[in-house]
mmCIF file of C-alpha atoms in Angstrom:
data_model
loop_
_atom_site.group_PDB
_atom_site.id
_atom_site.type_symbol
_atom_site.label_atom_id
_atom_site.label_comp_id
_atom_site.label_asym_id
_atom_site.label_seq_id
_atom_site.Cartn_x
_atom_site.Cartn_y
_atom_site.Cartn_z
ATOM 1 C CA UNK A 1198 72.740 -77.685 -13.733
ATOM 2 C CA UNK A 1199 69.878 -75.227 -13.162
ATOM 3 C CA UNK A 1200 66.597 -76.158 -14.822
ATOM 4 C CA UNK A 1201 64.873 -73.450 -16.892
ATOM 5 C CA UNK A 1202 61.819 -72.212 -15.002
ATOM 6 C CA UNK A 1203 58.680 -70.725 -16.501
ATOM 7 C CA UNK A 1204 55.315 -69.535 -15.243
ATOM 8 C CA UNK A 1205 51.852 -70.767 -16.073
ATOM 9 C CA UNK A 1206 50.266 -67.948 -18.142
ATOM 10 C CA UNK A 1207 46.944 -68.516 -16.335
ATOM 11 C CA UNK A 1208 47.809 -68.706 -12.643
ATOM 12 C CA UNK A 1209 51.551 -67.676 -12.514
ATOM 13 C CA UNK A 1210 52.622 -71.001 -10.950
ATOM 14 C CA UNK A 1211 56.365 -71.628 -11.561
ATOM 15 C CA UNK A 1212 56.784 -74.561 -13.960
ATOM 16 C CA UNK A 1213 59.604 -76.643 -15.312
ATOM 17 C CA UNK A 1214 60.186 -77.091 -19.028
ATOM 18 C CA UNK A 1215 58.192 -79.868 -20.641
ATOM 19 C CA UNK A 1216 55.175 -79.623 -18.319
ATOM 20 C CA UNK A 1217 51.991 -80.336 -20.330
ATOM 21 C CA UNK A 1218 49.370 -79.585 -17.640
ATOM 22 C CA UNK A 1219 49.521 -76.977 -14.905
ATOM 23 C CA UNK A 1220 49.292 -78.819 -11.567
ATOM 24 C CA UNK A 1221 47.479 -75.793 -10.016
ATOM 25 C CA UNK A 1222 44.779 -74.683 -12.489
ATOM 26 C CA UNK A 1223 44.848 -77.801 -14.696
ATOM 27 C CA UNK A 1224 45.358 -75.662 -17.816
ATOM 28 C CA UNK A 1225 46.395 -77.479 -20.993
ATOM 29 C CA UNK A 1226 49.877 -76.136 -21.841
ATOM 30 C CA UNK A 1227 50.621 -78.237 -24.917
ATOM 31 C CA UNK A 1228 49.994 -75.355 -27.347
ATOM 32 C CA UNK A 1229 51.321 -72.614 -25.074
ATOM 33 C CA UNK A 1230 54.747 -71.103 -25.536
ATOM 34 C CA UNK A 1231 56.089 -71.074 -21.977
ATOM 35 C CA UNK A 1232 59.162 -69.175 -23.139
ATOM 36 C CA UNK A 1233 57.106 -66.164 -24.220
ATOM 37 C CA UNK A 1234 57.012 -63.256 -21.756
ATOM 38 C CA UNK A 1235 53.936 -63.414 -19.562
ATOM 39 C CA UNK A 1236 53.941 -59.695 -18.666
ATOM 40 C CA UNK A 1237 54.508 -58.136 -15.294
ATOM 41 C CA UNK A 1238 56.840 -59.008 -12.478
ATOM 42 C CA UNK A 1239 56.267 -61.566 -9.779
ATOM 43 C CA UNK A 1240 53.524 -60.424 -7.444
ATOM 44 C CA UNK A 1241 52.463 -57.500 -9.687
ATOM 45 C CA UNK A 1242 48.706 -56.861 -10.137
ATOM 46 C CA UNK A 1243 47.584 -57.095 -13.736
ATOM 47 C CA UNK A 1244 44.613 -54.897 -14.777
ATOM 48 C CA UNK A 1245 42.256 -56.606 -17.177
ATOM 49 C CA UNK A 1246 41.611 -54.655 -20.357
ATOM 50 C CA UNK A 1247 37.995 -54.818 -21.576
ATOM 51 C CA UNK A 1248 37.568 -56.242 -25.022
ATOM 52 C CA UNK A 1249 36.359 -53.921 -27.760
ATOM 53 C CA UNK A 1250 32.794 -54.349 -28.974
ATOM 54 C CA UNK A 1251 32.062 -53.274 -32.507
ATOM 55 C CA UNK A 1252 29.299 -50.651 -32.756
ATOM 56 C CA UNK A 1253 28.081 -52.411 -35.886
ATOM 57 C CA UNK A 1254 27.656 -55.760 -34.207
ATOM 58 C CA UNK A 1255 24.145 -57.144 -34.212
ATOM 59 C CA UNK A 1256 22.457 -60.072 -32.478
ATOM 60 C CA UNK A 1257 23.136 -63.269 -34.343
ATOM 61 C CA UNK A 1258 26.150 -61.883 -36.217
ATOM 62 C CA UNK A 1259 29.224 -64.180 -36.366
ATOM 63 C CA UNK A 1260 31.688 -63.525 -33.581
ATOM 64 C CA UNK A 1261 35.214 -62.439 -34.571
ATOM 65 C CA UNK A 1262 38.043 -64.859 -34.052
ATOM 66 C CA UNK A 1263 39.421 -64.708 -30.540
ATOM 67 C CA UNK A 1264 42.915 -63.315 -30.072
ATOM 68 C CA UNK A 1265 43.172 -64.334 -26.411
ATOM 69 C CA UNK A 1266 44.914 -67.377 -24.969
ATOM 70 C CA UNK A 1267 43.379 -70.812 -25.697
ATOM 71 C CA UNK A 1268 40.478 -71.720 -23.401
ATOM 72 C CA UNK A 1269 40.942 -74.199 -20.618
ATOM 73 C CA UNK A 1270 39.906 -77.729 -21.409
ATOM 74 C CA UNK A 1271 39.188 -78.622 -17.817
ATOM 75 C CA UNK A 1272 39.435 -77.247 -14.311
ATOM 76 C CA UNK A 1273 38.068 -74.043 -12.853
ATOM 77 C CA UNK A 1274 37.111 -70.950 -14.847
ATOM 78 C CA UNK A 1275 39.502 -68.033 -15.151
ATOM 79 C CA UNK A 1276 39.062 -64.442 -14.048
ATOM 80 C CA UNK A 1277 38.537 -63.360 -17.656
ATOM 81 C CA UNK A 1278 35.200 -65.176 -17.921
ATOM 82 C CA UNK A 1279 32.498 -62.555 -18.696
ATOM 83 C CA UNK A 1280 28.933 -62.637 -17.364
ATOM 84 C CA UNK A 1281 26.199 -60.637 -19.112
ATOM 85 C CA UNK A 1282 25.266 -57.551 -17.086
ATOM 86 C CA UNK A 1283 21.494 -57.118 -16.923
ATOM 87 C CA UNK A 1284 21.556 -53.932 -14.814
ATOM 88 C CA UNK A 1285 20.162 -50.618 -16.098
ATOM 89 C CA UNK A 1286 21.745 -47.145 -15.658
ATOM 90 C CA UNK A 1287 21.103 -45.692 -12.207
ATOM 91 C CA UNK A 1288 18.088 -43.400 -11.785
ATOM 92 C CA UNK A 1289 16.693 -41.890 -8.555
ATOM 93 C CA UNK A 1290 13.531 -43.702 -7.497
ATOM 94 C CA UNK A 1291 12.215 -41.297 -4.848
ATOM 95 C CA UNK A 1292 12.648 -37.986 -6.681
ATOM 96 C CA UNK A 1293 10.196 -36.336 -9.129
ATOM 97 C CA UNK A 1294 11.253 -36.424 -12.786
ATOM 98 C CA UNK A 1295 12.989 -33.502 -14.436
ATOM 99 C CA UNK A 1296 11.612 -31.728 -17.474
ATOM 100 C CA UNK A 1297 13.785 -30.557 -20.361
ATOM 101 C CA UNK A 1298 12.580 -27.717 -22.562
ATOM 102 C CA UNK A 1299 14.407 -26.057 -25.423
ATOM 103 C CA UNK A 1300 13.979 -22.408 -26.374
ATOM 104 C CA UNK A 1301 14.260 -22.966 -30.118
ATOM 105 C CA UNK A 1302 16.537 -20.967 -32.355
ATOM 106 C CA UNK A 1303 14.754 -19.005 -35.106
ATOM 107 C CA UNK A 1304 13.881 -21.355 -37.955
ATOM 108 C CA UNK A 1305 14.697 -24.559 -36.034
ATOM 109 C CA UNK A 1306 12.534 -27.279 -34.494
ATOM 110 C CA UNK A 1307 15.276 -29.121 -32.592
ATOM 111 C CA UNK A 1308 18.150 -26.736 -31.843
ATOM 112 C CA UNK A 1309 18.348 -24.003 -29.252
ATOM 113 C CA UNK A 1310 18.983 -23.389 -25.558
ATOM 114 C CA UNK A 1311 18.026 -26.242 -23.223
ATOM 115 C CA UNK A 1312 16.715 -25.800 -19.665
ATOM 116 C CA UNK A 1313 16.394 -28.562 -17.051
ATOM 117 C CA UNK A 1314 13.462 -28.026 -14.697
ATOM 118 C CA UNK A 1315 13.562 -29.700 -11.291
ATOM 119 C CA UNK A 1316 11.360 -27.326 -9.291
ATOM 120 C CA UNK A 1317 7.602 -27.636 -8.942
ATOM 121 C CA UNK A 1318 7.022 -24.353 -10.818
ATOM 122 C CA UNK A 1319 8.928 -22.726 -13.656
ATOM 123 C CA UNK A 1320 7.711 -19.249 -14.624
ATOM 124 C CA UNK A 1321 8.420 -17.556 -17.977
ATOM 125 C CA UNK A 1322 7.928 -13.903 -18.811
ATOM 126 C CA UNK A 1323 9.325 -10.667 -20.197
ATOM 127 C CA UNK A 1324 10.346 -9.125 -16.866
ATOM 128 C CA UNK A 1325 9.881 -11.742 -14.135
ATOM 129 C CA UNK A 1326 10.216 -15.472 -13.598
ATOM 130 C CA UNK A 1327 12.735 -18.270 -13.884
ATOM 131 C CA UNK A 1328 13.218 -17.583 -17.595
ATOM 132 C CA UNK A 1329 13.178 -13.863 -18.441
ATOM 133 C CA UNK A 1330 13.061 -12.817 -22.116
ATOM 134 C CA UNK A 1331 13.169 -9.003 -22.231
ATOM 135 C CA UNK A 1332 13.909 -9.046 -25.969
ATOM 136 C CA UNK A 1333 10.312 -10.050 -26.858
ATOM 137 C CA UNK A 1334 7.886 -7.186 -26.274
ATOM 138 C CA UNK A 1335 4.922 -9.414 -27.089
ATOM 139 C CA UNK A 1336 5.411 -11.312 -23.835
ATOM 140 C CA UNK A 1337 3.585 -10.312 -20.689
ATOM 141 C CA UNK A 1338 5.664 -9.541 -17.607
ATOM 142 C CA UNK A 1339 4.684 -12.949 -16.228
ATOM 143 C CA UNK A 1340 3.357 -14.888 -19.207
ATOM 144 C CA UNK A 1341 3.123 -18.651 -18.509
ATOM 145 C CA UNK A 1342 4.411 -21.336 -16.188
ATOM 146 C CA UNK A 1343 5.171 -25.044 -16.119
ATOM 147 C CA UNK A 1344 3.710 -26.784 -13.065
ATOM 148 C CA UNK A 1345 4.528 -30.278 -11.799
ATOM 149 C CA UNK A 1346 1.422 -32.094 -10.589
ATOM 150 C CA UNK A 1347 0.727 -35.568 -9.327
ATOM 151 C CA UNK A 1348 -0.844 -37.865 -11.890
ATOM 152 C CA UNK A 1349 -1.920 -41.295 -10.707
ATOM 153 C CA UNK A 1350 1.087 -42.760 -8.954
ATOM 154 C CA UNK A 1351 3.520 -40.446 -10.719
ATOM 155 C CA UNK A 1352 3.938 -36.881 -11.900
ATOM 156 C CA UNK A 1353 3.485 -34.807 -15.029
ATOM 157 C CA UNK A 1354 4.148 -31.211 -16.054
ATOM 158 C CA UNK A 1355 1.326 -28.911 -17.156
ATOM 159 C CA UNK A 1356 1.636 -25.720 -19.210
ATOM 160 C CA UNK A 1357 -0.488 -22.928 -17.687
ATOM 161 C CA UNK A 1358 -1.179 -19.487 -19.154
ATOM 162 C CA UNK A 1359 -1.013 -16.720 -16.524
ATOM 163 C CA UNK A 1360 -3.690 -14.443 -18.017
ATOM 164 C CA UNK A 1361 -1.224 -13.163 -20.598
ATOM 165 C CA UNK A 1362 -2.295 -10.539 -23.131
ATOM 166 C CA UNK A 1363 -1.255 -12.460 -26.248
ATOM 167 C CA UNK A 1364 -1.903 -15.976 -25.037
ATOM 168 C CA UNK A 1365 -0.170 -19.348 -24.908
ATOM 169 C CA UNK A 1366 -0.370 -21.735 -27.861
ATOM 170 C CA UNK A 1367 0.380 -25.419 -28.386
ATOM 171 C CA UNK A 1368 1.064 -27.177 -31.677
ATOM 172 C CA UNK A 1369 -1.795 -29.564 -32.530
ATOM 173 C CA UNK A 1370 -2.555 -32.014 -35.311
ATOM 174 C CA UNK A 1371 -6.354 -31.777 -35.089
ATOM 175 C CA UNK A 1372 -8.915 -30.109 -32.859
ATOM 176 C CA UNK A 1373 -12.693 -29.758 -32.676
ATOM 177 C CA UNK A 1374 -13.484 -26.041 -32.696
ATOM 178 C CA UNK A 1375 -15.437 -24.158 -30.052
ATOM 179 C CA UNK A 1376 -16.814 -20.616 -30.487
ATOM 180 C CA UNK A 1377 -14.163 -18.011 -29.763
ATOM 181 C CA UNK A 1378 -11.209 -20.402 -29.900
ATOM 182 C CA UNK A 1379 -8.036 -18.874 -31.308
ATOM 183 C CA UNK A 1380 -5.641 -20.429 -33.809
ATOM 184 C CA UNK A 1381 -2.288 -19.506 -35.297
ATOM 185 C CA UNK A 1382 -1.746 -20.279 -38.984
ATOM 186 C CA UNK A 1383 1.579 -18.919 -40.161
ATOM 187 C CA UNK A 1384 1.848 -15.441 -38.688
ATOM 188 C CA UNK A 1385 -1.934 -14.920 -38.768
ATOM 189 C CA UNK A 1386 -4.236 -15.287 -35.781
ATOM 190 C CA UNK A 1387 -7.829 -16.402 -36.199
ATOM 191 C CA UNK A 1388 -10.866 -16.870 -33.982
ATOM 192 C CA UNK A 1389 -13.566 -19.434 -34.741
ATOM 193 C CA UNK A 1390 -17.002 -17.885 -35.195
ATOM 194 C CA UNK A 1391 -19.886 -20.374 -35.134
ATOM 195 C CA UNK A 1392 -22.155 -17.803 -36.769
ATOM 196 C CA UNK A 1393 -25.858 -18.527 -36.604
ATOM 197 C CA UNK A 1394 -25.289 -22.263 -36.119
ATOM 198 C CA UNK A 1395 -26.422 -23.485 -32.732
ATOM 199 C CA UNK A 1396 -23.773 -25.193 -30.648
ATOM 200 C CA UNK A 1397 -24.501 -28.952 -30.321
ATOM 201 C CA UNK A 1398 -24.810 -30.501 -26.902
ATOM 202 C CA UNK A 1399 -21.585 -30.853 -24.953
ATOM 203 C CA UNK A 1400 -19.759 -34.083 -25.723
ATOM 204 C CA UNK A 1401 -18.671 -36.450 -23.025
ATOM 205 C CA UNK A 1402 -14.948 -37.250 -22.844
ATOM 206 C CA UNK A 1403 -15.638 -40.610 -24.520
ATOM 207 C CA UNK A 1404 -17.157 -38.856 -27.565
ATOM 208 C CA UNK A 1405 -14.440 -36.271 -27.900
ATOM 209 C CA UNK A 1406 -13.027 -36.224 -31.433
ATOM 210 C CA UNK A 1407 -9.856 -34.338 -30.693
ATOM 211 C CA UNK A 1408 -6.638 -36.187 -29.909
ATOM 212 C CA UNK A 1409 -6.061 -34.107 -26.748
ATOM 213 C CA UNK A 1410 -7.601 -34.908 -23.338
ATOM 214 C CA UNK A 1411 -10.547 -32.599 -22.586
ATOM 215 C CA UNK A 1412 -10.349 -33.029 -18.822
ATOM 216 C CA UNK A 1413 -7.121 -31.056 -18.599
ATOM 217 C CA UNK A 1414 -7.801 -28.258 -21.091
ATOM 218 C CA UNK A 1415 -9.817 -25.137 -20.428
ATOM 219 C CA UNK A 1416 -11.647 -24.384 -23.673
ATOM 220 C CA UNK A 1417 -13.101 -21.112 -22.399
ATOM 221 C CA UNK A 1418 -13.151 -18.435 -25.075
ATOM 222 C CA UNK A 1419 -10.397 -15.843 -24.804
ATOM 223 C CA UNK A 1420 -12.213 -13.357 -27.069
ATOM 224 C CA UNK A 1421 -15.861 -12.706 -27.906
ATOM 225 C CA UNK A 1422 -17.165 -13.988 -31.223
ATOM 226 C CA UNK A 1423 -17.439 -11.656 -34.194
ATOM 227 C CA UNK A 1424 -20.154 -9.020 -33.878
ATOM 228 C CA UNK A 1425 -21.587 -9.942 -37.277
ATOM 229 C CA UNK A 1426 -21.962 -13.634 -36.406
ATOM 230 C CA UNK A 1427 -25.765 -13.337 -36.383
ATOM 231 C CA UNK A 1428 -25.851 -12.587 -40.115
ATOM 232 C CA UNK A 1429 -23.249 -15.058 -41.306
ATOM 233 C CA UNK A 1430 -22.389 -18.730 -41.160
ATOM 234 C CA UNK A 1431 -19.468 -20.376 -39.389
ATOM 235 C CA UNK A 1432 -15.912 -19.427 -40.288
ATOM 236 C CA UNK A 1433 -12.555 -18.127 -39.149
ATOM 237 C CA UNK A 1434 -12.233 -14.437 -38.356
ATOM 238 C CA UNK A 1435 -8.804 -12.814 -38.518
ATOM 239 C CA UNK A 1436 -7.627 -10.966 -35.407
ATOM 240 C CA UNK A 1437 -5.281 -8.148 -36.323
ATOM 241 C CA UNK A 1438 -2.296 -6.953 -34.289
ATOM 242 C CA UNK A 1439 -4.493 -4.208 -32.851
ATOM 243 C CA UNK A 1440 -7.107 -6.753 -31.731
ATOM 244 C CA UNK A 1441 -9.671 -5.710 -34.325
ATOM 245 C CA UNK A 1442 -11.664 -8.066 -36.542
ATOM 246 C CA UNK A 1443 -10.090 -8.538 -39.973
ATOM 247 C CA UNK A 1444 -10.838 -10.757 -42.955
ATOM 248 C CA UNK A 1445 -13.478 -13.455 -42.533
ATOM 249 C CA UNK A 1446 -13.064 -16.927 -44.049
ATOM 250 C CA UNK A 1447 -16.539 -18.513 -44.217
ATOM 251 C CA UNK A 1448 -17.026 -22.283 -44.198
ATOM 252 C CA UNK A 1449 -19.223 -22.642 -47.269
ATOM 253 C CA UNK A 1450 -18.553 -26.359 -47.869
ATOM 254 C CA UNK A 1451 -18.361 -29.438 -45.646
ATOM 255 C CA UNK A 1452 -14.638 -29.732 -46.399
ATOM 256 C CA UNK A 1453 -12.340 -26.825 -47.249
ATOM 257 C CA UNK A 1454 -8.582 -26.307 -47.283
ATOM 258 C CA UNK A 1455 -6.647 -23.274 -46.075
ATOM 259 C CA UNK A 1456 -3.312 -22.229 -47.562
ATOM 260 C CA UNK A 1457 -1.339 -19.790 -49.668
ATOM 261 C CA UNK A 1458 -1.571 -21.472 -53.090
ATOM 262 C CA UNK A 1459 -4.437 -20.317 -55.344
ATOM 263 C CA UNK A 1460 -5.935 -23.247 -57.191
ATOM 264 C CA UNK A 1461 -4.876 -25.679 -54.462
ATOM 265 C CA UNK A 1462 -6.417 -24.210 -51.319
ATOM 266 C CA UNK A 1463 -10.027 -23.046 -51.003
ATOM 267 C CA UNK A 1464 -9.379 -20.277 -48.464
ATOM 268 C CA UNK A 1465 -6.307 -18.233 -49.396
ATOM 269 C CA UNK A 1466 -4.040 -16.504 -46.868
ATOM 270 C CA UNK A 1467 -2.006 -14.194 -49.070
ATOM 271 C CA UNK A 1468 1.308 -12.507 -48.344
ATOM 272 C CA UNK A 1469 2.399 -14.787 -45.479
ATOM 273 C CA UNK A 1470 5.657 -16.674 -46.195
ATOM 274 C CA UNK A 1471 5.047 -18.965 -43.196
ATOM 275 C CA UNK A 1472 1.842 -20.422 -44.653
ATOM 276 C CA UNK A 1473 2.206 -23.585 -46.742
ATOM 277 C CA UNK A 1474 0.405 -24.016 -50.079
ATOM 278 C CA UNK A 1475 -2.148 -26.310 -48.426
ATOM 279 C CA UNK A 1476 -1.687 -25.659 -44.731
ATOM 280 C CA UNK A 1477 -4.808 -26.936 -42.947
ATOM 281 C CA UNK A 1478 -8.212 -28.490 -43.582
ATOM 282 C CA UNK A 1479 -11.560 -27.686 -41.978
ATOM 283 C CA UNK A 1480 -14.425 -30.186 -42.105
ATOM 284 C CA UNK A 1481 -17.787 -30.848 -40.521
ATOM 285 C CA UNK A 1482 -18.020 -33.960 -38.352
ATOM 286 C CA UNK A 1483 -20.877 -36.441 -38.142
ATOM 287 C CA UNK A 1484 -21.903 -34.770 -34.882
ATOM 288 C CA UNK A 1485 -22.355 -31.417 -36.661
ATOM 289 C CA UNK A 1486 -19.198 -29.794 -35.286
ATOM 290 C CA UNK A 1487 -16.387 -28.149 -37.194
ATOM 291 C CA UNK A 1488 -12.841 -29.433 -36.821
ATOM 292 C CA UNK A 1489 -9.522 -28.259 -38.202
ATOM 293 C CA UNK A 1490 -6.427 -30.380 -38.828
ATOM 294 C CA UNK A 1491 -2.896 -29.749 -39.972
ATOM 295 C CA UNK A 1492 -2.055 -30.903 -43.519
ATOM 296 C CA UNK A 1493 1.630 -31.617 -42.932
ATOM 297 C CA UNK A 1494 2.563 -27.940 -43.061
ATOM 298 C CA UNK A 1495 6.089 -26.855 -42.211
ATOM 299 C CA UNK A 1496 5.116 -24.383 -39.496
ATOM 300 C CA UNK A 1497 2.133 -26.223 -38.071
ATOM 301 C CA UNK A 1498 -1.244 -25.434 -36.590
ATOM 302 C CA UNK A 1499 -1.378 -23.805 -33.142
ATOM 303 C CA UNK A 1500 -4.221 -23.625 -30.618
ATOM 304 C CA UNK A 1501 -4.574 -21.099 -27.801
ATOM 305 C CA UNK A 1502 -5.016 -22.807 -24.438
ATOM 306 C CA UNK A 1503 -5.205 -21.846 -20.793
ATOM 307 C CA UNK A 1504 -3.882 -25.192 -19.563
ATOM 308 C CA UNK A 1505 -2.357 -28.236 -21.247
ATOM 309 C CA UNK A 1506 -0.432 -31.318 -20.036
ATOM 310 C CA UNK A 1507 2.894 -31.720 -21.806
ATOM 311 C CA UNK A 1508 3.954 -34.881 -23.567
ATOM 312 C CA UNK A 1509 7.265 -35.873 -25.145
ATOM 313 C CA UNK A 1510 8.210 -33.757 -28.175
ATOM 314 C CA UNK A 1511 5.302 -31.352 -27.631
ATOM 315 C CA UNK A 1512 5.780 -27.749 -28.777
ATOM 316 C CA UNK A 1513 4.360 -24.558 -27.327
ATOM 317 C CA UNK A 1514 4.640 -20.878 -28.165
ATOM 318 C CA UNK A 1515 4.421 -17.698 -26.102
ATOM 319 C CA UNK A 1516 4.482 -14.515 -28.180
ATOM 320 C CA UNK A 1517 7.091 -15.376 -30.859
ATOM 321 C CA UNK A 1518 9.131 -17.768 -28.720
ATOM 322 C CA UNK A 1519 8.732 -21.450 -29.513
ATOM 323 C CA UNK A 1520 9.717 -24.271 -27.158
ATOM 324 C CA UNK A 1521 10.305 -27.981 -27.593
ATOM 325 C CA UNK A 1522 9.449 -30.269 -24.676
ATOM 326 C CA UNK A 1523 11.454 -33.385 -23.858
ATOM 327 C CA UNK A 1524 10.181 -34.927 -20.592
ATOM 328 C CA UNK A 1525 12.420 -37.372 -18.721
#
């Protein structure tokens, strides 16, 4: 009479009925149904299926009950034993980093058209460059560029204005004002006029009150101060679309707010839907300088620069085009 033959579910060794321990892998077979199909034909390669990991699982959470075959009580480990993988996703080690910038859609701060920059220079303009935007007449033919420079042992990208007519602006939270500096508040452009106040001595980088590094920013005035500065105190002077001097907002108190809401802001910018009720605040520092800071406005406070290093989630604007920076 022919004895019924089975296979060990762990190592495929042919077994006779009634065997309690596999003589090859020493697996305990007392609770294993040897009559159940083991899958696959003799000699066929079986591909291991990875177990599913719940996306909601957290460290320390109880592990779900195992649905696999009972573990071995003795003998060698099986092929299904998993070892934690401590590797990280592959990244080139000898190549400069890429820079991702997004040309934002109108009214958005995080959606738009993304560009990956791998070259050392990336030029933007209305008629020439790597990114050409002929639809914006406020752009210069070659307006600004992004330049990769060495920084310590690594690299960083720097935004550089290319002597454009309408300037390059970055979104800032706070800045100490210098005579002739230009700001964007809503759709209005202003220049800081120190008036008849003398400019204090130049601060060293350690005394700088702004949250941006002075060593990499050219604070040179882009426009001359107001002609009537000799007969007035410090303040913001509006620059119209034609480049003429417009309304003047004098700094008559040590702390004043700028916005669109009468009764809430001290200096009112009327008729501009992009200006928040209380948009920004100007104040005099202990060193006798004037500073301006954003008050959580929706559309932010923007400073005209000639050169600025870019950090993660920085924003810059050329003419009416706004960009979000996401360095890698």
